[in-house]
Short mmCIF file of C-alpha atoms and ligand atoms in Angstrom, two decimals:
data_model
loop_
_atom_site.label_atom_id
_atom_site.label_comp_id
_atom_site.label_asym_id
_atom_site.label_seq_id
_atom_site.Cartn_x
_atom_site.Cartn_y
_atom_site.Cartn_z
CA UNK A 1 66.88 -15.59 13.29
CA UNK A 2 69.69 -17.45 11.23
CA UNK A 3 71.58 -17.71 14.19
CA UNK A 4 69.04 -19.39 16.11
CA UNK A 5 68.49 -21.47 13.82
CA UNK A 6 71.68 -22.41 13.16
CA UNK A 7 72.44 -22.96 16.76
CA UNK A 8 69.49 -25.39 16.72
CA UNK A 9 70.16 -27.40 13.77
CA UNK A 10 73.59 -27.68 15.25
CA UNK A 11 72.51 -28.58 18.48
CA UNK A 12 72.22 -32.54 18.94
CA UNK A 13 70.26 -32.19 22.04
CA UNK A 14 67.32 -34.51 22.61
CA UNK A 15 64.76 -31.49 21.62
CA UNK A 16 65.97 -30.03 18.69
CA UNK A 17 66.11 -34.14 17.07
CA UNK A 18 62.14 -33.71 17.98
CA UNK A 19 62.16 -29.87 16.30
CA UNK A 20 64.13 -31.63 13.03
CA UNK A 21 61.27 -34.49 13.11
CA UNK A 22 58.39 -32.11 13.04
CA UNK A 23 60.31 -30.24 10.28
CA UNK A 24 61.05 -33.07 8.00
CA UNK A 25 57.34 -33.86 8.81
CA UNK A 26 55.86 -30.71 7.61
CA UNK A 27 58.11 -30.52 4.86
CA UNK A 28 56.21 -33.88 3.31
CA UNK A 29 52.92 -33.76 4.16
CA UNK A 30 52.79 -29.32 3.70
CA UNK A 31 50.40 -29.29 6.96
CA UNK A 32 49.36 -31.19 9.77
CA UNK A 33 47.32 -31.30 13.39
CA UNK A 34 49.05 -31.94 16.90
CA UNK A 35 47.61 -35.44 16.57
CA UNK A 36 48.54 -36.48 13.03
CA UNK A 37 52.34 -35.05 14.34
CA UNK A 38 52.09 -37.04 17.43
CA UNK A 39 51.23 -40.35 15.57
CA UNK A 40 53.61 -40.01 12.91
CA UNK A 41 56.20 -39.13 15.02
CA UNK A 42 55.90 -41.60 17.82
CA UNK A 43 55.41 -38.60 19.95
CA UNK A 44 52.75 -37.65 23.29
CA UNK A 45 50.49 -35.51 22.38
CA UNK A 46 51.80 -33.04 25.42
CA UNK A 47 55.43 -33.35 23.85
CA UNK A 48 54.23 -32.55 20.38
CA UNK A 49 52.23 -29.40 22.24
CA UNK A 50 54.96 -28.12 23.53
CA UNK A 51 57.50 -28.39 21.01
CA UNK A 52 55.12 -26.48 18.51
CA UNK A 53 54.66 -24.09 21.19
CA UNK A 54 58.12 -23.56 21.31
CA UNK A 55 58.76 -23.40 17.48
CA UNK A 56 55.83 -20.79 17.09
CA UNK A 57 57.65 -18.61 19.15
CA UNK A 58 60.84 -19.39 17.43
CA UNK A 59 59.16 -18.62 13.92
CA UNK A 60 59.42 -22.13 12.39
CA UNK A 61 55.90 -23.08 12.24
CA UNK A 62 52.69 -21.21 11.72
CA UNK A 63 49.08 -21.68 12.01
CA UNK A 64 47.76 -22.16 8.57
CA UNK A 65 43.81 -22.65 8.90
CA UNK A 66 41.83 -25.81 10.72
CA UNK A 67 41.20 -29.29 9.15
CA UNK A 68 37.56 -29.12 8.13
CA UNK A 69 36.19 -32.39 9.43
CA UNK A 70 32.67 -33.90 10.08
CA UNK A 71 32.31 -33.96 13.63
CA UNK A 72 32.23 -30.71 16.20
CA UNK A 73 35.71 -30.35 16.32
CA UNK A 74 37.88 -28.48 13.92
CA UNK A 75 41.83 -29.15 15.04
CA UNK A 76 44.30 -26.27 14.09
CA UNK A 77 46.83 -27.11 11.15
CA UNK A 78 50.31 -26.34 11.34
CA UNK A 79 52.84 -25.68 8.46
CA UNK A 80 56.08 -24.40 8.22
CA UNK A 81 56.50 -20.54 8.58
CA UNK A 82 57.15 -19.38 4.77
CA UNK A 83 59.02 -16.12 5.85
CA UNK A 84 60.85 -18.10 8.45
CA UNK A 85 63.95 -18.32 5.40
CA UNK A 86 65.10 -18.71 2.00
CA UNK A 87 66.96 -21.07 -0.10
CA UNK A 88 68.61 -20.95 -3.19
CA UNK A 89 68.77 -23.37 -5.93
CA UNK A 90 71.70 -23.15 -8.87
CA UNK A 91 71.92 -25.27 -11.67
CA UNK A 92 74.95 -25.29 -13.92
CA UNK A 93 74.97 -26.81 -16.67
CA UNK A 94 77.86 -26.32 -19.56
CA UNK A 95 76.53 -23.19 -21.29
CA UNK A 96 74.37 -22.08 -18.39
CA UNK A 97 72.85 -21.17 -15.52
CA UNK A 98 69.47 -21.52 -13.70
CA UNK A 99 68.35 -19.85 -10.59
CA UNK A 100 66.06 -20.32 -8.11
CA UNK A 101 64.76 -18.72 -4.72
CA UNK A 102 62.05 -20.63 -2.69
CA UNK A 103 60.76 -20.00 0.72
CA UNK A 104 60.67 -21.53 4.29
CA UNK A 105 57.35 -23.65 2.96
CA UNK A 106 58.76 -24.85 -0.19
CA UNK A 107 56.94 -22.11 -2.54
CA UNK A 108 59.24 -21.33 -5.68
CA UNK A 109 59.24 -17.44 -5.55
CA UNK A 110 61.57 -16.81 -8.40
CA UNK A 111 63.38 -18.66 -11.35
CA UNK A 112 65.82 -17.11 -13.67
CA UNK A 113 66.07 -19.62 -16.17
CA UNK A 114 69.02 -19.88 -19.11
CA UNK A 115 72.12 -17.09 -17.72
CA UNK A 116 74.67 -17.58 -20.70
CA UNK A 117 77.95 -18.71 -18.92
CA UNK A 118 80.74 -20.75 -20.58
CA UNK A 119 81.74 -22.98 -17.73
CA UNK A 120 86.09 -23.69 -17.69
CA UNK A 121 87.48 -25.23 -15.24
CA UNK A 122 88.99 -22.77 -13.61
CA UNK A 123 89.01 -20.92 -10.47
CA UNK A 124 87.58 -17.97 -12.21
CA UNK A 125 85.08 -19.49 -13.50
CA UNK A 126 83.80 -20.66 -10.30
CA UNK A 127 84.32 -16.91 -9.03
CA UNK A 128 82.43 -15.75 -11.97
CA UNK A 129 79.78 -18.70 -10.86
CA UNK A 130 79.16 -17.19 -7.35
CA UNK A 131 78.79 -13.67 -9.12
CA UNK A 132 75.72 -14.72 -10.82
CA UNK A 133 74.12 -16.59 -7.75
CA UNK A 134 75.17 -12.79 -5.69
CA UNK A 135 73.62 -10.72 -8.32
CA UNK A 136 70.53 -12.74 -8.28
CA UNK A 137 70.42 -12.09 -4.37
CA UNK A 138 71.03 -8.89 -5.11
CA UNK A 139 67.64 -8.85 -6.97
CA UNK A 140 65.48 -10.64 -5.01
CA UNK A 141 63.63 -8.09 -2.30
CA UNK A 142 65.51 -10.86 0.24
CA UNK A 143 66.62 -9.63 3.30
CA UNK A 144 70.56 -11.43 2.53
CA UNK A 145 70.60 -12.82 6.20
CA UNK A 146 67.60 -14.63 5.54
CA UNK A 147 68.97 -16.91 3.14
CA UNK A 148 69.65 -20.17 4.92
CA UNK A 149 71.58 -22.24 2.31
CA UNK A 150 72.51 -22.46 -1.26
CA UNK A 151 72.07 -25.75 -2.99
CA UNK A 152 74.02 -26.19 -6.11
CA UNK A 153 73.35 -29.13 -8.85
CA UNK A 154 76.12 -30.13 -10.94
CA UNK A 155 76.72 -33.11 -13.82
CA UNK A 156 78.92 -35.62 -13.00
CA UNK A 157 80.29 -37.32 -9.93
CA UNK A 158 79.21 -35.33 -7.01
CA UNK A 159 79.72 -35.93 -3.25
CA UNK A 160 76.99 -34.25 -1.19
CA UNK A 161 78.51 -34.83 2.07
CA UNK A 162 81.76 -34.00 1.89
CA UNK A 163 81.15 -31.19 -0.70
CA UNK A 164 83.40 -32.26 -3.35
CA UNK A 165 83.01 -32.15 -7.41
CA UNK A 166 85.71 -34.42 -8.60
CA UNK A 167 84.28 -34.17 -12.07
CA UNK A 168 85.04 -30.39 -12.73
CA UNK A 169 85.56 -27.71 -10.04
CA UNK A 170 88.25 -30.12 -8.72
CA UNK A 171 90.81 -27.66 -7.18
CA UNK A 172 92.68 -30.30 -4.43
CA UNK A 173 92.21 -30.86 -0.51
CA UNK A 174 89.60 -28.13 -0.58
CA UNK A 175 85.90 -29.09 -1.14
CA UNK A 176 83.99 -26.68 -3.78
CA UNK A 177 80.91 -26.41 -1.13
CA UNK A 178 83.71 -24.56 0.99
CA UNK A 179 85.18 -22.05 -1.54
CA UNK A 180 81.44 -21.25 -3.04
CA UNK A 181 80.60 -20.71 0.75
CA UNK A 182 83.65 -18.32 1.18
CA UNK A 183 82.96 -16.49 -1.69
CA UNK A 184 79.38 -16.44 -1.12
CA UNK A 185 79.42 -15.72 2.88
CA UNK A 186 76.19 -18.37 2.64
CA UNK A 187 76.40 -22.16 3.45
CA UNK A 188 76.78 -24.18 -0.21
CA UNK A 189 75.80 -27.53 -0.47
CA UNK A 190 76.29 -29.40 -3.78
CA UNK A 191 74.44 -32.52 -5.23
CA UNK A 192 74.26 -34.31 -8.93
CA UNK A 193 71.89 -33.05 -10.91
CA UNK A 194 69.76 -36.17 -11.60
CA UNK A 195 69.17 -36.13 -8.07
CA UNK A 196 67.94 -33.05 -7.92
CA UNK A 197 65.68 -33.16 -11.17
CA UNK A 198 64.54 -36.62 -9.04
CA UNK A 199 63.73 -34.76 -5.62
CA UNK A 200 62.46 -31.82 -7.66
CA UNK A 201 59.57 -34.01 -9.17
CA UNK A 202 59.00 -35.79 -6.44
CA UNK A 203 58.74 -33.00 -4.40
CA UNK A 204 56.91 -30.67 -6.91
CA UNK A 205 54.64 -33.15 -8.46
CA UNK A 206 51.70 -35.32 -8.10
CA UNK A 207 53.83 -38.98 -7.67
CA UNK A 208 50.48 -40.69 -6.85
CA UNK A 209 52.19 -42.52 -3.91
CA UNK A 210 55.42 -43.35 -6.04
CA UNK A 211 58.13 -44.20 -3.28
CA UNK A 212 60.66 -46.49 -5.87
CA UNK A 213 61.35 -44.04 -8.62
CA UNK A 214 64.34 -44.00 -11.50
CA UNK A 215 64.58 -40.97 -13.04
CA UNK A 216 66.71 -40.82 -16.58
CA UNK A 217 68.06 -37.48 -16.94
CA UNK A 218 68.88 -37.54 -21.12
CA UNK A 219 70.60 -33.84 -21.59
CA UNK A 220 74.25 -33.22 -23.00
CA UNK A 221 75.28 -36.60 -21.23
CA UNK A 222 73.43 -39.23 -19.37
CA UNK A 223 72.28 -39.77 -15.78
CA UNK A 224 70.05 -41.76 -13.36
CA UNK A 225 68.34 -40.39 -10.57
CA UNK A 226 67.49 -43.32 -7.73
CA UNK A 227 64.99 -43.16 -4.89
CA UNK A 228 64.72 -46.13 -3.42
CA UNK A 229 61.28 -46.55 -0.38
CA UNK A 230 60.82 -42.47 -0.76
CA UNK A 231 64.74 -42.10 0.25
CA UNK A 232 67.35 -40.75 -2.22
CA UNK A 233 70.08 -43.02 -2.87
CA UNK A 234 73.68 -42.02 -3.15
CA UNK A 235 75.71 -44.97 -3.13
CA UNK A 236 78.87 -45.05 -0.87
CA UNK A 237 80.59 -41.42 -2.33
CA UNK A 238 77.57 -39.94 -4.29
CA UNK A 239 78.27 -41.17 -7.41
CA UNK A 240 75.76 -43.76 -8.29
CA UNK A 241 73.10 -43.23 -11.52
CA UNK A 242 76.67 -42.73 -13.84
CA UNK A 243 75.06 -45.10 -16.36
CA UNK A 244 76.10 -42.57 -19.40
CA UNK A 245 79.13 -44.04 -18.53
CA UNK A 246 78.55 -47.56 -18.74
CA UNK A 247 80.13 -49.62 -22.18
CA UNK A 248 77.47 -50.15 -24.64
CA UNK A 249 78.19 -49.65 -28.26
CA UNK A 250 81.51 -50.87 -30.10
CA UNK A 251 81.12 -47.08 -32.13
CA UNK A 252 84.19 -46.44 -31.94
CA UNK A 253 83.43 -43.15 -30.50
CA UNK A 254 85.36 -41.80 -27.63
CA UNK A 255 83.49 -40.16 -24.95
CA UNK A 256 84.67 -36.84 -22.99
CA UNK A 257 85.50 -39.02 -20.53
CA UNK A 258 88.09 -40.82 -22.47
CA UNK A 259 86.73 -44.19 -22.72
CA UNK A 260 85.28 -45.75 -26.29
CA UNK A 261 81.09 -46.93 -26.43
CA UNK A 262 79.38 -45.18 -23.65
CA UNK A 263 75.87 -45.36 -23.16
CA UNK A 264 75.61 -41.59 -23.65
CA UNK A 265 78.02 -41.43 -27.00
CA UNK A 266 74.51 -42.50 -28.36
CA UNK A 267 71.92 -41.85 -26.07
CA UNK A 268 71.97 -38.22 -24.76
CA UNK A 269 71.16 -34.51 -26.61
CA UNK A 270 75.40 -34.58 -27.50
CA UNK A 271 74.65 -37.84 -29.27
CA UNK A 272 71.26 -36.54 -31.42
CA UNK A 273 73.40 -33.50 -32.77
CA UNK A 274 76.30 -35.12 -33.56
CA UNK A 275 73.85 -37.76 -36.07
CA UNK A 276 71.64 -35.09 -37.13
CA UNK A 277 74.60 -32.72 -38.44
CA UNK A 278 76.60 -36.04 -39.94
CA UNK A 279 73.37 -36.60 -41.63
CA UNK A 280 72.66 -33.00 -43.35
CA UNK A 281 76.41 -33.22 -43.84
CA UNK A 282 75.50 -36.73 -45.80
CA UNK A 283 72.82 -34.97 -47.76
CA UNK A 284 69.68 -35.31 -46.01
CA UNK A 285 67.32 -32.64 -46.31
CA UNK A 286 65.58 -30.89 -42.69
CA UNK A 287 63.62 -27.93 -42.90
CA UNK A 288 66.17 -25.78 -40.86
CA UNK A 289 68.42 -25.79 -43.91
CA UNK A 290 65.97 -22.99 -45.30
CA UNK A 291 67.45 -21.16 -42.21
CA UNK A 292 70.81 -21.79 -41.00
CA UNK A 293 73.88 -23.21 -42.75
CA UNK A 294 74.58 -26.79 -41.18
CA UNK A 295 77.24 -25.28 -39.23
CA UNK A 296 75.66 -22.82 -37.56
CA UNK A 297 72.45 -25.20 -36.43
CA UNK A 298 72.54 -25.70 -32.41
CA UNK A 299 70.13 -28.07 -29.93
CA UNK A 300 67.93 -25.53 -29.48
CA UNK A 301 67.20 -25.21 -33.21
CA UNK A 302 66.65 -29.55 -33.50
CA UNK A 303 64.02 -29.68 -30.46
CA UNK A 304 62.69 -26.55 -32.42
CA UNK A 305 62.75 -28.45 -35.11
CA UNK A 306 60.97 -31.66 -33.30
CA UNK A 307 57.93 -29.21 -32.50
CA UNK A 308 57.67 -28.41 -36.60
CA UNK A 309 57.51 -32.31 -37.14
CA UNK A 310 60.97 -32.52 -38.60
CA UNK A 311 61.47 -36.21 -40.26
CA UNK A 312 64.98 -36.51 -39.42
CA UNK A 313 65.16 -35.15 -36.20
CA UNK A 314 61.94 -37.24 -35.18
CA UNK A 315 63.68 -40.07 -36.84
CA UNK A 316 66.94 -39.51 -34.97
CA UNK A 317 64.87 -38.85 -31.75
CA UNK A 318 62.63 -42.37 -32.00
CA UNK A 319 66.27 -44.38 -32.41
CA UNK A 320 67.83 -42.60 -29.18
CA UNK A 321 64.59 -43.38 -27.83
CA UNK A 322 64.66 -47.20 -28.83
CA UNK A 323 68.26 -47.84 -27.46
CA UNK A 324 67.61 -46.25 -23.98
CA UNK A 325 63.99 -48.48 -23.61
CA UNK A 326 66.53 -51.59 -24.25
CA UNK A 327 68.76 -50.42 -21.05
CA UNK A 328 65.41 -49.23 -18.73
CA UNK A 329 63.95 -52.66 -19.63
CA UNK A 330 67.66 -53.83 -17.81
CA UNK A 331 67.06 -51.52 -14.83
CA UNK A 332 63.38 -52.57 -14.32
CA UNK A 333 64.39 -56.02 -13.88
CA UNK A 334 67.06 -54.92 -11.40
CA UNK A 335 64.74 -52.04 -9.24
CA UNK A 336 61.34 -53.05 -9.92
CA UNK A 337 60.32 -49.49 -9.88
CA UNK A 338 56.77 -47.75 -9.47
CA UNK A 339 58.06 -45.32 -11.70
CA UNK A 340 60.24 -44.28 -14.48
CA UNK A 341 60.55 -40.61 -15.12
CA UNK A 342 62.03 -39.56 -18.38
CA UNK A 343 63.64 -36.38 -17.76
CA UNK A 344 66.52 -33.80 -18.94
CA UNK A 345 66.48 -31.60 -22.10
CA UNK A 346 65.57 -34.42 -24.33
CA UNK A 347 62.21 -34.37 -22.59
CA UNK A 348 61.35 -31.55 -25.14
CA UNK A 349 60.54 -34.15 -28.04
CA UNK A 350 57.59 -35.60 -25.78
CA UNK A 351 55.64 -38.55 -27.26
CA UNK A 352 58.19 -38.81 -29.92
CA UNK A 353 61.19 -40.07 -27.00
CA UNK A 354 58.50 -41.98 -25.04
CA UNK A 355 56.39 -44.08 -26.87
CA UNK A 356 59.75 -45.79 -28.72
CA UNK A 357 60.83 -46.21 -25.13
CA UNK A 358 57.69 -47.68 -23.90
CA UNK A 359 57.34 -49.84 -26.43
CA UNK A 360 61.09 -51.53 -26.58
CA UNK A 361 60.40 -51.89 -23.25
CA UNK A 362 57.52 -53.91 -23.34
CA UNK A 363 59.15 -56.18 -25.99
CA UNK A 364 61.94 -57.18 -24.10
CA UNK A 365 61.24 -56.78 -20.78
CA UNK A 366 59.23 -59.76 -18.51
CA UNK A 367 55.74 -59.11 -18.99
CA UNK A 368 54.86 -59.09 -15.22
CA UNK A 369 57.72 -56.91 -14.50
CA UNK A 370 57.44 -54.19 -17.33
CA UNK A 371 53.72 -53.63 -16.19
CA UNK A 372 54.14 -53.15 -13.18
CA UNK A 373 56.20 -49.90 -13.52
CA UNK A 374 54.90 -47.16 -14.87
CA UNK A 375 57.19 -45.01 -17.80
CA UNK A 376 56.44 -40.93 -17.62
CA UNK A 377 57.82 -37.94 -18.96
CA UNK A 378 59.02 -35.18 -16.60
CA UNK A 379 56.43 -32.79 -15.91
CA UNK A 380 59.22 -30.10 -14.36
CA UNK A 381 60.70 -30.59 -17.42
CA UNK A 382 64.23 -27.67 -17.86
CA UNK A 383 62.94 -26.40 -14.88
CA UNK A 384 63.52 -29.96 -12.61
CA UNK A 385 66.78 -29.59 -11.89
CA UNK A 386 67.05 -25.65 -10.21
CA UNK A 387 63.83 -26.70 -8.62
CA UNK A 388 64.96 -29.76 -7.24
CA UNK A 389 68.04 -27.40 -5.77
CA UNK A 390 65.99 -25.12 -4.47
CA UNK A 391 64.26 -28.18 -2.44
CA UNK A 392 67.83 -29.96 -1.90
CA UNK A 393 68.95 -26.74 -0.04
CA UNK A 394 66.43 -26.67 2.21
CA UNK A 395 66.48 -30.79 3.05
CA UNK A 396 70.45 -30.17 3.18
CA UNK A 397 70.22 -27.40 5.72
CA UNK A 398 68.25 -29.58 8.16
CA UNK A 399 70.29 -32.39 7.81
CA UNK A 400 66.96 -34.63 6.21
CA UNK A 401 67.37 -37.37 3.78
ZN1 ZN B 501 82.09 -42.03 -20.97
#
C-alpha cells in the first residue's frame, strides 16, 4: 500500500495530477458526489467516474453514505479512505514535546501532549527527538508501514521545502527532514510552528468562510502565522511571520537572538515572567507567594495564577495585551484580514489578553478597516500546533498547498 502510493504521488503522469486533485478536494470539503468533484475540478463526469473507480480499488477513497436531497435521487458521497494511512504530527517546543497520530481522513486518533525533553542543540538531542516520536509508534496499535509521513513543527526560521532548520538543529549541508527521516526510516517534513497552529485551526475549526487569516502565536517567543485567499504563505525561504523579531522597544533588553528591543522581549510568555518575577522581586504581593518561593515560580504556575484572578499577573497580562493590539492594528492596515486568531500558550489568560487587544485596536486602527476583521482567540488552543502537524503531514505528503 505505501508503495503504491508512493509510486503515485511520485508519478507526474497526467492521471495521478487528477488522483492529487480529487485528494486535495476531499481533504477540504471531508465528502463529496461525482458531480460536485467534476465541477470543482473542471473535470467530465466520465473522467471523474473513472478515476474514483480506480482509487476505490486502490484504497484511497471510500463510500461514506448518500447526500440526502429533495428530489428522487440520492447520489453516493465519497471521502477519503481513513485506514488508507497515518500521519504523524510532532511539536517541539523548548521543554517539550507533543504528539500526534491522525488518519487517512483527517480524524486525530491520539495526542500525547507535554513529553518533558530539554531540547540542546545537539545531534543527540535530535536522536533523543526521534526516540520519542518511535516510542510513540511503538504505542499506537499502527501497523509501522502504514505511516505515510511525519510532520514536525518547530520555532524559528523553518524551510519546508528544502527541509532545513537554520534556527536550531542546524548541523551543515544536510537538511534535518533528512537525518529525522534516516533515523526514523519514515519521510519527515518540517514546518514553523505558527503555520501549523494556523493550518491546524483552519483545518480543525469552524472559520465561517475565513480565507485571509493572521494568526499570532504569543508562547516563549513571538510568531505570525499568514494565509493569504485560503493558501499558506511562506515567503521566498519559509521564514516570513518572524515579527518577534522585529525592533520595537528601546528596553535595553537583548533578545536570544542577540539583537536589543524585539517585539517579543515584551510581548511573548518569556516577556510576562521575566516582569512578573522582577515585580515580586520589587515587593509586590501575588497569591503564589503563599506557595512557592519567587524562585522556584514557573509559567505554568502564572497562567495558574491568571485562572485564580491574580492582580499582577492579570495586570501584567492586560499590558502585553495592549502593546501587541498596537502592532495587529499595523498588520490590519497592511493584510486587511477576515480574521485574527490569537493563539500560542498565552491564549490561556482568555478575555484577559483579548479584550486589551481588541480594544487598542479599535483606538488606533482606521475605523473601516479595524471592523472589518474580526479578532478571536484560538479555539485549538496548546493543542494547535501538533494538530496542525498532524494535518501538515498529510498536505506535505501529497505535495498540496
Ligand atoms: Zn530578537
Amino acid at each position: 500500500m505505501k508503495q503504491r502510493l508512493l509510486d503515485e504521488i511520485q508519478s507526474s503522469s497526467k492521471n495521478t495530477m487528477m488522483k492529487r486533485g480529487i485528494i486535495s478536494h476531499l481533504i477540504y470539503s471531508e465528502n463529496s458526489t461525482i458531480t460536485d468533484m467534476s465541477k470543482e475540478l473542471n473535470l467530465s463526469i466520465p473522467t471523474v467516474t473513472k478515476l474514483v473507480d480506480e482509487m476505490l480499488a486502490e484504497g484511497f477513497v471510500d463510500e461514506c453514505g448518500k447526500l440526502e436531497t429533495s428530489g428522487g435521487r440520492h447520489p453516493i458521497l465519497y471521502g477519503l479512505n481513513a485506514d488508507s494511512g497515518y500521519f504523524i504530527g510532532a511539536d517541539l517546543k523548548q521543554s517539550g514535546i507533543n504528539l500526534g497520530l491522525m488518519n487517512f481522513k483527517g480524524d486525530i486518533l491520539k495526542l500525547q501532549m507535554g513529553i518533558p525533553f530539554k531540547r540542546e542543540d545537539t545531534l543527540d538531542s535530535v536522536k533523543e527527538f526521534c526516540n520519542y516520536i518511535q516510542t510513540f509508534i511503538e504505542q499506537t496499535s499502527i501497523d509501522r508501514e502504514k505511516i505515510l509521513n511525519i510532520g514536525v513543527a518547530l520555532c524559528g526560521r523553518v524551510n519546508p521545502d528544502l527541509g532545513y532548520s537554520p534556527t536550531f538543529y542546524n548541523f551543515g549541508e544536510r537538511p534535518l527532514a533528512d537525518i529525522m527521516s534516516d533515523q526514523l526510516e519514515i519521510n519527515v517534513s518540517l514546518d514553523n510552528d505558527s503555520r501549523a497552529m494556523l493550518y491546524g485551526e483552519y483545518m480543525k475549526t469552524d472559520m465561517k468562510g475565513a480565507r485571509n487569516i493572521l494568526f499570532l502565536n504569543v508562547s516563549w517567543g513571538l510568531g505570525m502565522g499568514i494565509m493569504i485567499d485560503g493558501k499558506l504563505y511562506k515567503g521566498k525561504s519559509g521564514f516570513s511571520g518572524e515579527i518577534g523579531h522585529n525592533y520595537g522597544y528601546d528596553n535595553q533588553i537583548i533578545c536570544h537572538c542577540g539583537k536589543k528591543g524585539c517585539l517579543e522581549t515584551e510581548i511573548s510568555c518569556s516577556a510576562l515572567y521575566r516582569k512578573f518575577v522582577e515585580r515580586l522581586k520589587a515587593g509586590e504581593m501575588s497569591a503564589i507567594l503563599s506557595q512557592k518561593e519567587i524562585e522556584e515560580i514557573t509559567l505554568d504556575d502564572i497562567f495558574y495564577a491568571i485562572e485564580k484572578e491574580d492582580l499582577l499577573a492579570i495586570e501584567l497580562v492586560e499590558e502585553i495585551g495592549r502593546k501587541l493590539g498596537l502592532h495587529i492594528g499595523g498588520f490590519i492596515n497592511l493584510f486587511n484580514p477576515d480574521l485574527v486568531i490569537i493563539g500560542g500558550d498565552m491564549s490561556r489568560a482568555g478575555d484577559f489578553l483579548l479584550q486589551p487587544i481588541i480594544t487598542t485596536v479599535r483606538k488606533h486602527t482606521l475605523s473601516l478597516m479595524s471592523r472589518d476583521s474580526e479578532i478571536i482567540l484560538s479555539k485549538l488552543k496548546t493543542q494547535a500546533s501538533v494538530i496542525g502537524a498532524c494535518m501538515l503531514s498529510r498536505s506535505k505528503f501529497f505535495a498540496i498547498d
